[in-house]
């Protein structure tokens, strides 16, 4: 499988509990390389734009207020099949359904405050990476 890039976000529930380093260690142990990273406070407009695909969902307003409730760490992960690999490392959206050893099984508080985001396709990864990073900031 070819080397790929995916967009990851360490969400506010995890930055609040000082889990950035432990989550990053899991990515690195499991073969993904962090090739760009920055910590930022999203505005409401930015969070709404990032999650625009979910704007009709009943959880949209809650999700946006959660995502702006504290800092996030946006990052680009690179590795073999990085999009799918990262989804495996993250585990299911609902931590109650996440496999043992996944980030969400270990760290997520609930289905909303679930510690990490990961792109769900190579196509979405490209647009999500461009949302957060300029080409100069991604150093593979
Ligand atoms: P992400 O896109 O953050 O990587 P995901 O792809 O596993 O997560 P999505 O279906 O894309 O899940 O939902 C986006 C985010 O919206 C979830 O990660 C979670 O924070 C929130 N969310 C999803 N479903 C619910 C729900 N039923 N109730 C509350 N929040 C939800
Ligand atoms: Mg998703």
Coordinates of N, CA and C and ligand atoms in Angstrom, one line a residue:
X1 N 0.8 -1.2 0.0 CA 0.0 0.0 0.0 C 0.9 1.3 0.0
X2 N 0.4 2.3 -0.7 CA 1.2 3.5 -0.9 C 1.2 4.3 0.4
X3 N 2.3 5.2 0.5 CA 2.3 6.1 1.6 C 1.2 7.2 1.4
X4 N 0.6 7.5 2.4 CA -0.6 8.5 2.4 C -0.4 9.5 3.5
X5 N -1.2 10.5 3.4 CA -1.3 11.5 4.4 C -2.8 11.7 4.9
X6 N -3.0 11.9 6.2 CA -4.3 12.1 6.7 C -4.3 13.3 7.7
X7 N -5.4 13.9 7.9 CA -5.5 15.0 8.9 C -6.1 14.4 10.2
X8 N -5.4 14.8 11.2 CA -5.8 14.3 12.6 C -6.0 15.6 13.4
X9 N -7.0 15.5 14.3 CA -7.2 16.6 15.3 C -7.3 16.0 16.7
X10 N -6.4 16.4 17.6 CA -6.6 16.1 19.0 C -7.6 17.1 19.6
X11 N -8.7 16.6 20.0 CA -9.9 17.4 20.4 C -9.7 18.0 21.8
X12 N -10.6 19.0 22.1 CA -10.5 19.8 23.3 C -10.5 18.9 24.6
X13 N -11.3 17.8 24.6 CA -11.4 17.0 25.8 C -10.0 16.4 26.1
X14 N -9.2 16.1 25.1 CA -7.9 15.5 25.2 C -6.8 16.6 25.6
X15 N -6.9 17.7 24.9 CA -5.9 18.8 25.3 C -6.1 19.2 26.7
X16 N -7.4 19.3 27.1 CA -7.7 19.7 28.5 C -7.1 18.8 29.5
X17 N -7.1 17.5 29.2 CA -6.5 16.5 30.2 C -5.0 16.2 29.9
X18 N -4.4 17.1 29.1 CA -2.9 17.0 28.9 C -2.5 15.7 28.2
X19 N -3.3 15.2 27.3 CA -3.0 13.9 26.7 C -2.3 14.0 25.3
X20 N -1.9 15.2 24.9 CA -1.3 15.3 23.5 C -0.2 14.3 23.3
X21 N 0.7 14.3 24.3 CA 1.9 13.5 24.2 C 1.6 12.0 24.1
X22 N 0.7 11.6 25.0 CA 0.4 10.1 25.0 C -0.3 9.7 23.7
X23 N -1.2 10.6 23.1 CA -1.8 10.3 21.9 C -0.8 10.2 20.8
X24 N 0.1 11.2 20.7 CA 1.2 11.3 19.7 C 2.1 10.0 19.8
X25 N 2.4 9.6 21.0 CA 3.2 8.4 21.2 C 2.5 7.2 20.5
X26 N 1.2 7.1 20.7 CA 0.5 6.0 20.0 C 0.6 6.0 18.5
X27 N 0.4 7.2 17.9 CA 0.6 7.3 16.5 C 2.0 6.8 16.1
X28 N 3.0 7.3 16.8 CA 4.3 7.0 16.4 C 4.6 5.5 16.6
X29 N 4.2 4.9 17.7 CA 4.4 3.5 18.0 C 3.7 2.6 16.9
X30 N 2.6 3.1 16.4 CA 1.8 2.3 15.4 C 2.2 2.7 14.0
X31 N 3.3 3.3 13.8 CA 3.9 3.5 12.4 C 3.5 4.7 11.7
X32 N 2.8 5.7 12.3 CA 2.5 6.9 11.6 C 3.5 8.0 12.0
X33 N 3.8 8.9 11.1 CA 4.8 9.9 11.3 C 4.1 11.3 11.4
X34 N 4.3 12.1 12.4 CA 3.7 13.4 12.5 C 4.5 14.4 11.7
X35 N 4.0 14.8 10.5 CA 4.8 15.6 9.6 C 4.4 17.1 9.6
X36 N 3.4 17.4 10.4 CA 3.0 18.8 10.6 C 2.1 18.8 11.8
X37 N 2.2 19.9 12.6 CA 1.4 19.9 13.8 C 1.3 21.4 14.3
X38 N 0.1 21.8 14.8 CA 0.0 23.1 15.5 C -1.2 23.0 16.4
X39 N -1.1 23.8 17.5 CA -2.1 23.9 18.5 C -2.9 25.2 18.2
X40 N -4.2 25.2 18.2 CA -5.0 26.4 17.9 C -6.3 26.4 18.6
X41 N -6.9 27.6 18.7 CA -8.2 27.7 19.3 C -9.1 28.0 18.1
X42 N -10.0 27.1 17.7 CA -10.9 27.3 16.6 C -12.0 28.3 17.0
X43 N -12.4 29.2 16.0 CA -13.5 30.0 16.2 C -14.8 29.2 15.8
X44 N -15.9 29.8 16.2 CA -17.2 29.1 15.8 C -17.3 28.9 14.3
X45 N -17.0 30.0 13.6 CA -17.1 29.9 12.1 C -16.2 28.9 11.5
X46 N -14.9 28.8 12.1 CA -14.0 27.8 11.6 C -14.5 26.3 11.9
X47 N -15.0 26.1 13.1 CA -15.5 24.8 13.5 C -16.7 24.4 12.6
X48 N -17.6 25.4 12.4 CA -18.8 25.2 11.5 C -18.4 24.8 10.1
X49 N -17.3 25.5 9.6 CA -16.9 25.2 8.2 C -16.2 23.9 8.2
X50 N -15.4 23.5 9.2 CA -14.7 22.2 9.1 C -15.7 21.1 9.1
X51 N -16.8 21.2 9.9 CA -17.8 20.1 10.1 C -19.0 20.4 9.2
X52 N -18.9 21.2 8.2 CA -20.1 21.6 7.4 C -20.9 20.4 6.9
X53 N -20.1 19.3 6.6 CA -20.8 18.1 6.1 C -21.9 17.5 7.1
X54 N -21.7 17.9 8.4 CA -22.7 17.4 9.4 C -23.7 18.4 9.8
X55 N -23.8 19.5 9.0 CA -24.6 20.7 9.5 C -26.1 20.3 9.7
X56 N -26.6 19.3 9.0 CA -28.1 18.9 9.2 C -28.2 17.9 10.3
X57 N -27.2 17.4 10.9 CA -27.3 16.4 11.9 C -27.7 17.0 13.3
X58 N -28.5 16.2 14.0 CA -29.0 16.8 15.3 C -27.8 17.1 16.3
X59 N -26.7 16.5 16.1 CA -25.5 16.7 17.1 C -24.7 17.9 16.6
X60 N -25.0 18.6 15.5 CA -24.1 19.6 14.9 C -23.8 20.7 15.9
X61 N -24.8 21.3 16.5 CA -24.6 22.5 17.3 C -23.7 22.1 18.6
X62 N -24.0 21.0 19.1 CA -23.3 20.5 20.3 C -21.8 20.2 19.9
X63 N -21.6 19.6 18.7 CA -20.3 19.3 18.2 C -19.5 20.6 18.1
X64 N -20.1 21.6 17.4 CA -19.3 22.8 17.2 C -19.0 23.5 18.6
X65 N -19.9 23.5 19.5 CA -19.6 24.2 20.8 C -18.5 23.4 21.5
X66 N -18.6 22.0 21.4 CA -17.5 21.2 22.0 C -16.1 21.5 21.4
X67 N -16.1 21.6 20.0 CA -14.8 21.8 19.3 C -14.2 23.2 19.6
X68 N -15.0 24.1 20.1 CA -14.4 25.5 20.4 C -14.3 25.7 21.9
X69 N -14.5 24.6 22.7 CA -14.5 24.7 24.1 C -13.1 24.8 24.7
X70 N -12.1 24.6 23.8 CA -10.7 24.6 24.3 C -9.8 24.4 23.1
X71 N -8.5 24.5 23.3 CA -7.5 24.3 22.1 C -7.6 22.9 21.5
X72 N -7.3 22.9 20.2 CA -7.1 21.6 19.5 C -5.7 21.5 19.0
X73 N -5.2 20.3 18.7 CA -4.0 20.2 18.0 C -4.2 19.5 16.6
X74 N -4.0 20.3 15.6 CA -4.2 19.8 14.2 C -2.9 19.2 13.7
X75 N -2.9 18.1 13.0 CA -1.7 17.5 12.6 C -1.9 16.7 11.3
X76 N -0.8 16.6 10.6 CA -0.8 15.7 9.4 C 0.0 14.5 9.8
X77 N -0.6 13.3 9.6 CA 0.1 12.0 9.8 C 0.4 11.4 8.5
X78 N 1.5 10.8 8.4 CA 2.0 10.1 7.1 C 2.4 8.7 7.4
X79 N 2.1 7.8 6.4 CA 2.5 6.4 6.5 C 1.7 5.6 5.5
X80 N 2.1 4.3 5.5 CA 1.4 3.4 4.6 C -0.1 3.3 4.9
X81 N -0.9 3.6 4.0 CA -2.4 3.6 4.2 C -2.8 4.4 5.4
X82 N -2.3 5.6 5.5 CA -2.4 6.4 6.7 C -3.9 6.7 7.1
X83 N -4.7 6.9 6.0 CA -6.1 7.2 6.3 C -6.8 6.1 7.1
X84 N -6.7 4.9 6.6 CA -7.4 3.7 7.2 C -6.6 3.3 8.5
X85 N -5.3 3.4 8.5 CA -4.5 3.1 9.6 C -4.9 4.0 10.8
X86 N -5.0 5.3 10.6 CA -5.4 6.2 11.6 C -6.8 5.9 12.2
X87 N -7.7 5.5 11.3 CA -9.1 5.2 11.7 C -9.0 4.0 12.7
X88 N -8.1 3.0 12.3 CA -8.0 1.8 13.2 C -7.4 2.2 14.6
X89 N -6.4 3.1 14.5 CA -5.7 3.5 15.8 C -6.7 4.3 16.7
X90 N -7.6 5.1 16.0 CA -8.6 5.9 16.8 C -9.7 5.1 17.4
X91 N -10.2 4.1 16.7 CA -11.3 3.3 17.1 C -12.6 3.9 16.8
X92 N -13.7 3.2 17.1 CA -15.1 3.6 16.7 C -15.4 5.0 17.3
X93 N -16.3 5.7 16.6 CA -16.8 7.0 17.1 C -17.2 7.0 18.5
X94 N -18.1 6.0 18.8 CA -18.6 5.8 20.2 C -17.6 4.9 21.0
X95 N -17.0 5.5 22.0 CA -15.9 4.8 22.8 C -16.4 3.5 23.4
X96 N -17.7 3.4 23.6 CA -18.3 2.1 24.1 C -18.2 1.0 23.1
X97 N -18.1 1.4 21.8 CA -17.9 0.4 20.7 C -16.5 0.3 20.2
X98 N -15.6 1.0 20.8 CA -14.2 1.1 20.3 C -13.4 -0.1 20.8
X99 N -12.6 -0.7 19.9 CA -11.8 -1.9 20.3 C -10.8 -1.5 21.3
X100 N -10.5 -2.5 22.2 CA -9.5 -2.3 23.2 C -8.1 -1.8 22.6
X101 N -7.5 -0.9 23.3 CA -6.2 -0.4 22.8 C -6.3 0.8 21.9
X102 N -7.5 1.1 21.4 CA -7.6 2.2 20.5 C -7.6 3.5 21.3
X103 N -7.3 4.6 20.7 CA -7.3 5.9 21.4 C -8.6 6.2 22.1
X104 N -9.7 6.0 21.3 CA -11.0 6.3 21.9 C -11.4 5.4 23.0
X105 N -11.0 4.1 22.9 CA -11.3 3.2 24.0 C -10.6 3.6 25.3
X106 N -9.3 4.1 25.1 CA -8.5 4.5 26.2 C -8.8 5.8 26.8
X107 N -9.2 6.8 25.9 CA -9.2 8.2 26.4 C -10.5 8.9 26.2
X108 N -11.4 8.5 25.3 CA -12.6 9.3 25.0 C -13.5 9.3 26.2
X109 N -14.2 10.5 26.3 CA -15.1 10.7 27.5 C -16.5 10.1 27.1
X110 N -16.9 10.4 25.8 CA -18.2 10.0 25.3 C -18.2 10.1 23.8
X111 N -19.4 9.8 23.2 CA -19.5 9.8 21.7 C -19.1 11.2 21.1
X112 N -19.4 12.3 21.8 CA -19.1 13.6 21.3 C -17.6 14.0 21.6
X113 N -17.3 13.9 22.9 CA -15.9 14.2 23.4 C -15.0 13.0 23.2
X114 N -14.7 12.7 22.0 CA -14.1 11.4 21.7 C -12.6 11.6 21.3
X115 N -12.0 12.6 21.8 CA -10.5 12.8 21.8 C -9.8 13.1 20.5
X116 N -10.2 12.5 19.4 CA -9.5 12.6 18.1 C -10.5 12.7 17.0
X117 N -10.0 13.3 15.9 CA -10.7 13.3 14.6 C -9.7 12.7 13.6
X118 N -10.2 12.0 12.6 CA -9.3 11.5 11.5 C -10.1 11.5 10.2
X119 N -9.4 12.0 9.2 CA -10.1 12.0 7.9 C -10.6 10.6 7.5
X120 N -11.7 10.6 6.8 CA -12.3 9.3 6.5 C -12.1 8.8 5.0
X121 N -11.4 9.6 4.2 CA -11.0 9.1 2.9 C -9.8 10.0 2.4
X122 N -9.1 9.5 1.4 CA -7.9 10.2 0.9 C -8.4 11.5 0.3
X123 N -9.5 11.6 -0.3 CA -10.0 12.8 -0.9 C -10.3 13.9 0.2
X124 N -11.0 13.4 1.3 CA -11.3 14.4 2.4 C -10.0 14.7 3.1
X125 N -9.1 13.8 3.2 CA -7.8 14.1 3.8 C -7.1 15.3 3.1
X126 N -7.1 15.3 1.8 CA -6.4 16.4 1.1 C -7.1 17.7 1.4
X127 N -8.4 17.8 1.4 CA -9.1 19.1 1.6 C -9.0 19.5 3.1
X128 N -9.0 18.5 4.0 CA -8.9 18.8 5.4 C -7.5 19.3 5.8
X129 N -6.5 18.7 5.1 CA -5.1 19.2 5.4 C -4.9 20.6 4.9
X130 N -5.5 20.9 3.7 CA -5.4 22.2 3.1 C -6.2 23.2 4.0
X131 N -7.2 22.8 4.7 CA -8.0 23.7 5.6 C -7.1 24.2 6.7
X132 N -6.2 23.4 7.2 CA -5.4 23.8 8.4 C -3.9 24.2 8.0
X133 N -3.4 23.7 6.9 CA -1.9 23.9 6.7 C -1.6 24.4 5.3
X134 N -0.6 25.2 5.2 CA -0.1 25.6 3.9 C 0.9 24.5 3.5
X135 N 1.3 24.4 2.2 CA 2.2 23.5 1.8 C 3.6 23.6 2.5
X136 N 4.0 24.8 2.8 CA 5.2 25.0 3.5 C 5.3 24.4 4.9
X137 N 4.1 24.2 5.5 CA 4.1 23.8 6.9 C 4.1 22.3 7.0
X138 N 4.0 21.6 5.9 CA 3.9 20.1 5.9 C 5.3 19.6 5.4
X139 N 6.0 18.9 6.3 CA 7.4 18.6 6.0 C 7.5 17.1 6.1
X140 N 7.4 16.4 5.0 CA 7.4 14.9 5.0 C 8.8 14.3 4.9
Ligands
LIG1 P1 -14.4 12.4 13.2 O1 -15.0 12.9 12.0 O2 -14.3 13.4 14.4 O3 -13.1 11.7 13.0 P2 -16.0 10.0 13.1 O4 -15.7 10.1 11.6 O5 -15.7 8.8 13.8 O6 -15.3 11.2 13.8 P3 -18.5 11.3 12.4 O7 -19.7 10.5 12.1 O8 -17.8 12.0 11.3 O9 -17.5 10.4 13.3 O10 -18.9 12.5 13.5 C1 -18.1 13.6 13.7 C2 -18.0 13.9 15.1 O11 -19.3 14.3 15.6 C3 -17.7 12.6 16.0 O12 -16.3 12.4 16.1 C4 -18.2 13.1 17.4 O13 -17.4 14.0 18.0 C5 -19.5 13.8 16.9 N1 -20.6 12.9 16.9 C6 -20.9 11.9 16.0 N2 -22.0 11.3 16.3 C7 -22.5 11.9 17.4 C8 -23.7 11.7 18.2 N3 -24.6 10.7 18.0 N4 -23.8 12.5 19.3 C9 -22.9 13.4 19.6 N5 -21.8 13.7 18.9 C10 -21.6 12.9 17.8
LIG2 MG1 -15.9 11.8 10.4

